[in-house]
Coordinates of C-alpha atoms in Angstrom, one line a residue:
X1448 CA 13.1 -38.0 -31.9
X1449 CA 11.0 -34.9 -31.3
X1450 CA 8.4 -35.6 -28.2
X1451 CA 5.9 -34.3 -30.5
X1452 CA 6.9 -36.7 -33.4
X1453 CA 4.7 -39.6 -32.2
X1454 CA 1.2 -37.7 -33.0
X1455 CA 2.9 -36.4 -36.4
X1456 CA 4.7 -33.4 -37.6
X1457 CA 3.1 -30.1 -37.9
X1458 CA -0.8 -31.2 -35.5
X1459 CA 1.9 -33.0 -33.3
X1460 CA 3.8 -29.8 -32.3
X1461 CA 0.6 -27.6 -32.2
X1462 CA -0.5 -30.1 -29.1
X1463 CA 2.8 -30.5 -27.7
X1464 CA 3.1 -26.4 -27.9
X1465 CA -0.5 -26.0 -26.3
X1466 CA 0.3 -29.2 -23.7
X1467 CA 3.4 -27.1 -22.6
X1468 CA 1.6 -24.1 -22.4
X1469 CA -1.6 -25.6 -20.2
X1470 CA 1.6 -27.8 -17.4
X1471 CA 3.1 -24.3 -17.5
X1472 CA -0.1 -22.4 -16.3
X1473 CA -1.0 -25.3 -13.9
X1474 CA 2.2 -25.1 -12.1
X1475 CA 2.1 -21.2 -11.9
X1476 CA -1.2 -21.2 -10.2
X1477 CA -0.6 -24.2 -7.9
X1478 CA 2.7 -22.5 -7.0
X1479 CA 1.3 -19.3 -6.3
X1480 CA -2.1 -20.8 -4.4
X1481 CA 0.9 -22.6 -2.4
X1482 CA 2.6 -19.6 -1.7
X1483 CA -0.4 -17.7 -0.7
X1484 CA -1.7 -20.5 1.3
X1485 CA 1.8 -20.6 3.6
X1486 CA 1.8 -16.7 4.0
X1487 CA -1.5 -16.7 5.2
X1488 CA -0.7 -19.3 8.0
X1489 CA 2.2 -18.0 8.7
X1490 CA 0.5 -14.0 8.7
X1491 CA -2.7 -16.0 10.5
X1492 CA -0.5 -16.9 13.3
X1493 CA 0.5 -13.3 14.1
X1494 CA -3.0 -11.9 13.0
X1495 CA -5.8 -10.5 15.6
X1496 CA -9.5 -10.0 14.5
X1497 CA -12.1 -7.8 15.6
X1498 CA -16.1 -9.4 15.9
X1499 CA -17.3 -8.8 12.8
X1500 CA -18.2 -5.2 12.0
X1501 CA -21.4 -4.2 10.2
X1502 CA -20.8 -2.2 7.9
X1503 CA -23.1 0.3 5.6
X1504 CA -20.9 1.8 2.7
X1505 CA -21.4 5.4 1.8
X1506 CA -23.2 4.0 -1.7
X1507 CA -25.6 2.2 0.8
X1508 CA -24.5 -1.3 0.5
X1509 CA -24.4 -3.3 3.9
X1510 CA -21.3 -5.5 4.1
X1511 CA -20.0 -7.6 7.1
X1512 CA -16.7 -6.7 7.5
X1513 CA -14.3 -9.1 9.4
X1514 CA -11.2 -6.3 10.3
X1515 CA -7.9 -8.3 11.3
X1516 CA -5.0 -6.0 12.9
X1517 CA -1.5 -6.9 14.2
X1518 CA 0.1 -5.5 17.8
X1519 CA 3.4 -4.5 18.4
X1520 CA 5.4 -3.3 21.2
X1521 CA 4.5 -2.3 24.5
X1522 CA 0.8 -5.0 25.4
X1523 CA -2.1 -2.6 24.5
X1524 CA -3.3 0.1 27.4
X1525 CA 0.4 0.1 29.0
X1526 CA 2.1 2.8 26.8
X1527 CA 1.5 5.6 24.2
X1528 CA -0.8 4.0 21.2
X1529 CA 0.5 4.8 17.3
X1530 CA -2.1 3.7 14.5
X1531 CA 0.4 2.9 11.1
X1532 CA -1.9 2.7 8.2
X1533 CA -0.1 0.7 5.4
X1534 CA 0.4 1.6 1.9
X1535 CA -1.9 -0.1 -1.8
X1536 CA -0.3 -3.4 -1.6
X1537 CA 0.9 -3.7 2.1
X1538 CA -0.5 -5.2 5.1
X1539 CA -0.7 -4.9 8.7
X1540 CA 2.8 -6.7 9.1
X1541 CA 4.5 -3.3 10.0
X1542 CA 7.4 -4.7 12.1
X1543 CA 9.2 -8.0 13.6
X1544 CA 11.1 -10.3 11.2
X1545 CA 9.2 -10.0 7.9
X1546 CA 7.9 -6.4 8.6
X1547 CA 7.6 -3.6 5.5
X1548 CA 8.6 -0.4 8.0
X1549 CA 11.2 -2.8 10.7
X1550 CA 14.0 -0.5 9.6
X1551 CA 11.8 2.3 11.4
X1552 CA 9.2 0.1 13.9
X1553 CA 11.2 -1.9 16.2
X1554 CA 13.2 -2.2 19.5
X1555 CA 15.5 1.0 19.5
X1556 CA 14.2 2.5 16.2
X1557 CA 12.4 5.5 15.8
X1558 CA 9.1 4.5 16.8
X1559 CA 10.5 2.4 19.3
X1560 CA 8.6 -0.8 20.0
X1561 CA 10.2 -0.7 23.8
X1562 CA 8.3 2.4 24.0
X1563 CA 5.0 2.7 21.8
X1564 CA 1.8 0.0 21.5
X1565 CA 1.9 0.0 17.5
X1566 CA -1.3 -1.1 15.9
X1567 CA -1.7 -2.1 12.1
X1568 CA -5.2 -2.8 10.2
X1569 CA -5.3 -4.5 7.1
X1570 CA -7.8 -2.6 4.6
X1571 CA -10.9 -5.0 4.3
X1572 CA -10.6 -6.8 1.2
X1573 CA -7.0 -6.5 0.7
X1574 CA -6.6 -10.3 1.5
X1575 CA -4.1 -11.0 3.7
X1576 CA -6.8 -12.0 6.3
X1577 CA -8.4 -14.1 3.7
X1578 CA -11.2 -11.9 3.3
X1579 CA -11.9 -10.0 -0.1
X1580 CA -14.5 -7.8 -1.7
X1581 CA -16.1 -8.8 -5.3
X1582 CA -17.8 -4.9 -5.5
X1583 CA -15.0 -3.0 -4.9
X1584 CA -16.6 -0.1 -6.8
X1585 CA -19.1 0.1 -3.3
X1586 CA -16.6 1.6 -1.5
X1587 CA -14.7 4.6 -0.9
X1588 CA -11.5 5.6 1.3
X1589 CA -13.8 7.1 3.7
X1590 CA -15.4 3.8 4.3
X1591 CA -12.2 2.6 5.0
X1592 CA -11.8 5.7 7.5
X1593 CA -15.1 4.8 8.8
X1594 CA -14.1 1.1 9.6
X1595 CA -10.8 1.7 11.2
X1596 CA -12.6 4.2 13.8
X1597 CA -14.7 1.6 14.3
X1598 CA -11.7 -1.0 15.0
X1599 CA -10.6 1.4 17.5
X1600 CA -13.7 2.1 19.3
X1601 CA -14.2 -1.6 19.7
X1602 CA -10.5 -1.9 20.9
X1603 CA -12.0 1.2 23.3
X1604 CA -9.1 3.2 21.6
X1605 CA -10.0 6.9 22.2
X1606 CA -6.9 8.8 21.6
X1607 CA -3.6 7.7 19.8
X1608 CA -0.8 9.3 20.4
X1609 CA 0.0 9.2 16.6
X1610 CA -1.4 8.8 13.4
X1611 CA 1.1 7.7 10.4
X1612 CA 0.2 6.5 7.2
X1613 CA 2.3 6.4 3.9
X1614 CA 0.7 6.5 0.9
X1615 CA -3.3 6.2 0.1
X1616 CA -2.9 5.1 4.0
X1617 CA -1.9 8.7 4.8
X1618 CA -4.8 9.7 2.6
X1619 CA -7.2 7.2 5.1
X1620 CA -5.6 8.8 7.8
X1621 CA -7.0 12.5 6.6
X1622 CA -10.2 10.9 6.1
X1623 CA -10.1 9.2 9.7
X1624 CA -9.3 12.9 11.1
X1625 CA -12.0 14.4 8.8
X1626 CA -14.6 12.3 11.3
X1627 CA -13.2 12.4 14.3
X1628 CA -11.0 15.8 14.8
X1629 CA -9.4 14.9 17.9
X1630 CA -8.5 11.4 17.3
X1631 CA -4.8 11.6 17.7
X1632 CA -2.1 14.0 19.1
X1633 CA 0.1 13.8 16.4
X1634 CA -0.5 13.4 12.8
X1635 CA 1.9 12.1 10.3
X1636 CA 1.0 11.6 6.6
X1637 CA 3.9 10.5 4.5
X1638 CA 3.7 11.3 0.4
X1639 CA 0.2 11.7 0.4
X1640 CA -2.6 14.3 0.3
X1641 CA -6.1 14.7 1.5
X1642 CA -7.6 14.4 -2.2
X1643 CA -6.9 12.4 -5.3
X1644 CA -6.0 15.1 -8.2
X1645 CA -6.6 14.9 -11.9
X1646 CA -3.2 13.8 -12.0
X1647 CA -3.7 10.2 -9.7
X1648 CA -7.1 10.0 -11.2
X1649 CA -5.5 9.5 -14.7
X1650 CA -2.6 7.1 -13.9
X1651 CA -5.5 4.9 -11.6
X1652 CA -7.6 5.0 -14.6
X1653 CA -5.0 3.7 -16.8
X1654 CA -4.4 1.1 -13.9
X1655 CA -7.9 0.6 -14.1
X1656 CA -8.0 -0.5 -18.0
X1657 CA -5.1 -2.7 -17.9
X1658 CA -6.8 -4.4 -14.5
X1659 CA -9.4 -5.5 -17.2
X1660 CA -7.5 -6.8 -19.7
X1661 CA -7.6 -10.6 -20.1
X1662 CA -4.1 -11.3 -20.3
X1663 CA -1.6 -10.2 -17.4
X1664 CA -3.5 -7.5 -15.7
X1665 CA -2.1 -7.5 -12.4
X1666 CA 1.6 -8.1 -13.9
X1667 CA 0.8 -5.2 -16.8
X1668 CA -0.8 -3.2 -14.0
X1669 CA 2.1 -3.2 -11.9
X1670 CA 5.0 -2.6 -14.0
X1671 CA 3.3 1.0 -15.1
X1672 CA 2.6 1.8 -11.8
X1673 CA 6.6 1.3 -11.0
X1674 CA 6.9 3.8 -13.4
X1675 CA 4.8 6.4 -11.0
X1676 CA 6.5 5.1 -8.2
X1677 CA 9.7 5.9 -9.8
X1678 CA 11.5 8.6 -11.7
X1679 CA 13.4 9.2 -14.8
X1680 CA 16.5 9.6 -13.3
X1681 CA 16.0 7.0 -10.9
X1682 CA 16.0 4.2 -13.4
X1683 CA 18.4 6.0 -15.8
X1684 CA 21.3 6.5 -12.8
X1685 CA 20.8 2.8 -12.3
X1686 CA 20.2 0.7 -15.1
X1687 CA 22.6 2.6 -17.4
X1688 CA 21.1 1.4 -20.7
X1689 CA 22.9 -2.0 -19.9
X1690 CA 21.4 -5.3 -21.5
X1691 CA 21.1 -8.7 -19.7
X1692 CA 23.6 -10.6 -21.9
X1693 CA 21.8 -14.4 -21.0
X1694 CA 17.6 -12.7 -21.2
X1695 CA 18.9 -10.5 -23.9
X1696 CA 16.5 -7.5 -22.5
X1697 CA 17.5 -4.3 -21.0
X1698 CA 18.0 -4.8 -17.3
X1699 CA 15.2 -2.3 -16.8
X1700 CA 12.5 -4.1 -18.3
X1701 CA 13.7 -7.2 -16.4
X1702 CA 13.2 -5.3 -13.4
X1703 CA 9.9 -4.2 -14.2
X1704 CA 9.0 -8.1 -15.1
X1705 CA 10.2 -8.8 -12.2
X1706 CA 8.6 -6.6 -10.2
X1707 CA 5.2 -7.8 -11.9
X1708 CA 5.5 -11.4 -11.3
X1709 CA 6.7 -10.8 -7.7
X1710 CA 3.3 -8.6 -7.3
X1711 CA 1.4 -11.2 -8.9
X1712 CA 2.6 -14.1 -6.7
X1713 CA 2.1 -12.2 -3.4
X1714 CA -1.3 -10.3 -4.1
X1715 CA -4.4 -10.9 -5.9
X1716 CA -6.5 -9.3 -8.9
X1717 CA -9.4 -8.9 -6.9
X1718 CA -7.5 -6.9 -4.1
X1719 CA -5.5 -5.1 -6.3
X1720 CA -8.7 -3.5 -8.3
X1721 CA -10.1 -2.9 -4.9
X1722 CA -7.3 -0.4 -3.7
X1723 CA -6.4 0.9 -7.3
X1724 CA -10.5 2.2 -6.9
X1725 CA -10.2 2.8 -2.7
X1726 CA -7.0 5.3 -4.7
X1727 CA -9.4 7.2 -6.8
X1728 CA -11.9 8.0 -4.7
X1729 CA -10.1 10.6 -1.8
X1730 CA -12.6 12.7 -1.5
X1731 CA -11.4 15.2 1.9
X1732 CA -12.5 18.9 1.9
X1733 CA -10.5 21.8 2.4
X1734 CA -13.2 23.1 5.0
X1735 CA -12.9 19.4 6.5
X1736 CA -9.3 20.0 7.4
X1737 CA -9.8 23.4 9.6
X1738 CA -11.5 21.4 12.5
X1739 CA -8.7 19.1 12.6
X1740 CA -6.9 19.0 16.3
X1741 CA -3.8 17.3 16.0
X1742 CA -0.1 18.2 15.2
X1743 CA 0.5 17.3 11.9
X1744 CA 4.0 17.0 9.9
X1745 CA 3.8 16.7 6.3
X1746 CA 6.1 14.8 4.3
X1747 CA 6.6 14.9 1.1
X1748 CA 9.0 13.7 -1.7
X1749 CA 10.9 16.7 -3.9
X1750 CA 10.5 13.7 -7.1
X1751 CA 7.2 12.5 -5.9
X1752 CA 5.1 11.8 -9.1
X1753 CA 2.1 10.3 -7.6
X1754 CA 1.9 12.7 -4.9
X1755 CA 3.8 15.9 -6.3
X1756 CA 5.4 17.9 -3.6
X1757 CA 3.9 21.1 -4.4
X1758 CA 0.5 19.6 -4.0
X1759 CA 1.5 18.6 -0.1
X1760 CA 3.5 22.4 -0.2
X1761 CA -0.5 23.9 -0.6
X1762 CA -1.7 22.1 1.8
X1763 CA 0.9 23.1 4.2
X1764 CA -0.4 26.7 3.1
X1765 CA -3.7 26.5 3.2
X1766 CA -3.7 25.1 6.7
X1767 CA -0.5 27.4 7.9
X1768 CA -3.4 30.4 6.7
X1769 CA -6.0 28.2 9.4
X1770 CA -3.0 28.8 11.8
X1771 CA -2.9 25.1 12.7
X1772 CA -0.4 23.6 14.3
X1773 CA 1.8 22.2 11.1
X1774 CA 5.2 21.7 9.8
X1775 CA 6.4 20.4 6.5
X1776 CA 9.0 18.0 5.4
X1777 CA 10.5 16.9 2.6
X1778 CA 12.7 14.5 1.5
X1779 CA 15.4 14.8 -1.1
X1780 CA 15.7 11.7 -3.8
X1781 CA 16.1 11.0 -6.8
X1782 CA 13.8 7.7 -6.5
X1783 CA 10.4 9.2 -6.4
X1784 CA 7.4 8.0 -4.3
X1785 CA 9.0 4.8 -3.2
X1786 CA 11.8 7.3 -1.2
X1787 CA 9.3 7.2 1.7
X1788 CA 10.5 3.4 1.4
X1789 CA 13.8 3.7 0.4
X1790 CA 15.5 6.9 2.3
X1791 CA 15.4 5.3 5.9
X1792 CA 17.9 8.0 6.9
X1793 CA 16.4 10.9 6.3
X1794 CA 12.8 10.0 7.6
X1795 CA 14.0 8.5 10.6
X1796 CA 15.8 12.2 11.1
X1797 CA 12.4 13.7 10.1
X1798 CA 10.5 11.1 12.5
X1799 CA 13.3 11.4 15.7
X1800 CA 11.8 14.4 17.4
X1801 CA 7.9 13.8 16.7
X1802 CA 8.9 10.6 19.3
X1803 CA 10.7 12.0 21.5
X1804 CA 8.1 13.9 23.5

């Protein structure tokens, strides 16, 4: 017997079918509000929090802001100070067991934790701290800027010894230096740029529609922004065409289904639109960069698509013409963005003698 066959044929099997459908949504939000809930007691327990900051955004809204970090390394006064601003959907969980950069922030590593006081925010609103922002649209990256000087003044931070971000962090971190133009000695911005081009704006704003769509957004929004994140020949070299023989789809599209339900387990709608916006609106000035005192090593990606290498290449120019005290770095991939991810090797060859000194 069918399980539907008790209520009758064809209006049995239409309830049993939409029954299915609603046990299968239930579970997939209790799971995920499960999962969320044990990585924010387990993030909690590592977690610091400023008093709350408030805060007037640059469109005039007032917002209390409570800003969580993380420490690592060295206890915080005793040793040279480097600010890591994480990328959309990371969080201030930098290094230790779980952390997004331990290959590079840890004991022995580049930016050696036996050496450096390493300091993470998380971006208000991206909601590993709990805390998120219903009008996203208020803000800008420069508010973020804005708010992570303020962290550090209340931390009575006034110099770092570094300044890394990868990503729209490296983007916050140009905005940070646009304020304050002596904020750190060194300056490291990783596959990013002081402005969001025509090129970003575009692939946020398609971001942007298929965040509003009703069905899937954040899974729909994340497997095209894999295919920024990536290149051509990235996925090509390794998928090969080839078929998964038991899901009968091309491995590929697996991947990127699998890369939209991981996204969808671990982050949330409401953060997700909030970056994908904070993305679209880096809004530095070439005059801004001039008063800028810091070293500063750029580093791009030669297959970047998101943040195309000659894009970082003109900013080298333009502030090699300033004579500031730049360099520029690039690393060679076939993987795209994510190679600032990916290609540990290479940036920690890139990274070795800005942490030596």
């Amino acid at each position: 017997m069918k399980p539907w066959q008790p209520f009758g044929n064809e209006e049995g099997a239409k309830f049993y079918s939409l029954l299915r459908k609603i046990t299968k949504t239930f579970i997939l939000h209790f799971s995920r509000s499960i999962f969320n809930f044990y990585h924010f007691i387990k993030l909690e327990n590592k977690l610091q929090h400023l008093q709350t900051l408030h805060f007037t955004t640059q469109t005039g809204k007032v917002y209390d802001i409570p800003l969580s970090y993380q420490l690592f390394g060295k206890e915080l006064y005793s040793a040279p100070i480097i600010l890591i601003n994480h990328a959309l959907t990371g969080n201030s969980d930098v290094a230790g067991e779980n952390g997004w950069w331990k290959t590079l922030v840890r004991e022995d590593k580049v930016i050696d934790t036996n050496r450096f006081t390493i300091i993470c925010f998380n971006i208000p609103g991206n909601g590993y701290d709990g805390f998120f922002i219903d009008d996203y649209e208020d803000f800008t990256a420069q508010d973020i800027a804005k708010i992570f000087i303020e962290g550090l003044k209340f931390l009575k931070i006034e110099k770092l010894f570094a300044l890394v971000g990868g990503s729209v962090g490296g983007s916050i971190g140009w905005e940070m230096l646009a304020l304050e133009n002596n904020l750190t000695e060194k300056f490291i911005p990783i596959a990013t740029d002081f402005k969001t081009s025509d090129w970003l704006h575009s692939q946020c704003l398609v971001q942007k529609f298929l965040l509003d769509s009703e069905e899937k957004p954040l899974e729909k929004a994340r497997i095209h922004a894999m295919l920024c994140y990536r290149t051509p020949e990235s996925l090509n070299s390794r998928f090969k065409r080839e078929k998964d023989s038991e899901k009968q789809i091309l491995k590929s599209h697996d991947w990127l289904n699998f890369h939209g339900n991981r996204l969808n387990e671990r982050f949330s709608l409401k953060a997700y639109k909030l970056v994908n916006h904070l993305l679209m609106n880096i809004n530095g000035k070439e005059n801004e960069l001039e008063n800028i005192n810091a070293e500063i090593h750029l580093i791009s990606v030669d297959s970047d698509l998101f943040y195309p290498a000659f894009e970082i290449k003109n900013t080298y120019d333009f502030l090699q013409n300033k004579n500031k005290n730049v360099q520029y770095h690039e690393i060679k991939s076939i993987h795209g963005h994510d190679a600032f991810l990916m290609e540990y090797e290479q940036l920690n060859t890139i990274l070795t003698p800005l942490f030596l000194n």
